[in-house]
Amino acid sequence: MKKLETIVTLIQKPTEVEFACPYCKADVSEDFEEFLDDQGLSWSDFSDWKYEKIKCPFCGVEIEPEYEFD
């Protein structure tokens, strides 16, 4: 009997967001769900990980992010 190969992909939702604001230089570290709420976003906004802008929670300036996964 031939063994069939099964590939399982585990997808993990982010739990934390970290970034440094390029304007006020603040180090931001937030729970991912709180980050979404604070930004007025939902998980579906990140389907292609190309969301246009986010706001720094300290100075309020809009930032064009690039995403990196750790």
mmCIF file of C-alpha atoms in Angstrom:
data_model
loop_
_atom_site.group_PDB
_atom_site.id
_atom_site.type_symbol
_atom_site.label_atom_id
_atom_site.label_comp_id
_atom_site.label_asym_id
_atom_site.label_seq_id
_atom_site.Cartn_x
_atom_site.Cartn_y
_atom_site.Cartn_z
ATOM 1 C CA MET A 1 0.000 0.000 0.000
ATOM 2 C CA LYS A 2 1.366 3.395 -1.027
ATOM 3 C CA LYS A 3 1.679 5.957 1.770
ATOM 4 C CA LEU A 4 -0.043 9.239 0.934
ATOM 5 C CA GLU A 5 1.767 12.400 1.911
ATOM 6 C CA THR A 6 -0.124 14.970 3.924
ATOM 7 C CA ILE A 7 1.260 18.436 4.515
ATOM 8 C CA VAL A 8 -0.152 20.354 7.451
ATOM 9 C CA THR A 9 0.363 24.089 7.570
ATOM 10 C CA LEU A 10 0.194 25.679 11.006
ATOM 11 C CA ILE A 11 -0.865 29.297 10.862
ATOM 12 C CA GLN A 12 -0.266 31.424 13.902
ATOM 13 C CA LYS A 13 -1.974 34.733 14.417
ATOM 14 C CA PRO A 14 0.402 37.437 15.721
ATOM 15 C CA THR A 15 0.225 38.053 19.466
ATOM 16 C CA GLU A 16 2.363 41.174 19.754
ATOM 17 C CA VAL A 17 3.426 44.136 17.614
ATOM 18 C CA GLU A 18 6.726 45.960 18.074
ATOM 19 C CA PHE A 19 8.052 48.945 16.160
ATOM 20 C CA ALA A 20 9.989 52.169 16.625
ATOM 21 C CA CYS A 21 8.272 55.332 15.457
ATOM 22 C CA PRO A 22 10.534 57.091 12.927
ATOM 23 C CA TYR A 23 9.158 60.477 14.030
ATOM 24 C CA CYS A 24 9.118 60.552 17.836
ATOM 25 C CA LYS A 25 11.541 57.603 18.233
ATOM 26 C CA ALA A 26 9.214 55.863 20.731
ATOM 27 C CA ASP A 27 9.542 52.099 21.060
ATOM 28 C CA VAL A 28 6.046 50.655 20.706
ATOM 29 C CA SER A 29 5.161 47.195 21.991
ATOM 30 C CA GLU A 30 1.466 46.274 22.051
ATOM 31 C CA ASP A 31 -0.756 43.250 22.203
ATOM 32 C CA PHE A 32 -1.843 42.527 18.623
ATOM 33 C CA GLU A 33 -5.578 42.645 19.397
ATOM 34 C CA GLU A 34 -5.177 45.985 21.236
ATOM 35 C CA PHE A 35 -3.088 47.287 18.332
ATOM 36 C CA LEU A 36 -5.888 46.429 15.895
ATOM 37 C CA ASP A 37 -8.487 48.111 18.122
ATOM 38 C CA ASP A 38 -6.335 51.229 18.624
ATOM 39 C CA GLN A 39 -5.714 51.521 14.872
ATOM 40 C CA GLY A 40 -9.362 50.916 13.980
ATOM 41 C CA LEU A 41 -8.363 47.810 12.037
ATOM 42 C CA SER A 42 -9.528 44.221 11.845
ATOM 43 C CA TRP A 43 -7.647 41.015 11.104
ATOM 44 C CA SER A 44 -9.113 40.983 7.563
ATOM 45 C CA ASP A 45 -7.273 44.259 6.788
ATOM 46 C CA PHE A 46 -4.056 42.237 6.847
ATOM 47 C CA SER A 47 -4.990 39.634 4.253
ATOM 48 C CA ASP A 48 -2.117 40.684 1.979
ATOM 49 C CA TRP A 49 0.047 42.405 4.664
ATOM 50 C CA LYS A 50 0.149 45.602 2.653
ATOM 51 C CA TYR A 51 -1.977 47.882 4.813
ATOM 52 C CA GLU A 52 -1.189 51.465 3.855
ATOM 53 C CA LYS A 53 -0.633 53.347 7.125
ATOM 54 C CA ILE A 54 -0.771 53.015 10.902
ATOM 55 C CA LYS A 55 -0.589 55.713 13.590
ATOM 56 C CA CYS A 56 2.012 55.985 16.324
ATOM 57 C CA PRO A 57 0.179 55.725 19.676
ATOM 58 C CA PHE A 58 2.549 58.317 21.189
ATOM 59 C CA CYS A 59 2.749 61.144 18.634
ATOM 60 C CA GLY A 60 -0.194 60.243 16.348
ATOM 61 C CA VAL A 61 1.790 60.589 13.128
ATOM 62 C CA GLU A 62 0.850 58.191 10.313
ATOM 63 C CA ILE A 63 3.556 55.678 9.412
ATOM 64 C CA GLU A 64 3.889 53.564 6.259
ATOM 65 C CA PRO A 65 4.832 50.174 7.734
ATOM 66 C CA GLU A 66 6.714 47.195 6.379
ATOM 67 C CA TYR A 67 5.943 43.896 8.091
ATOM 68 C CA GLU A 68 8.465 41.387 9.347
ATOM 69 C CA PHE A 69 7.706 38.140 11.131
ATOM 70 C CA ASP A 70 9.806 36.912 14.049
#
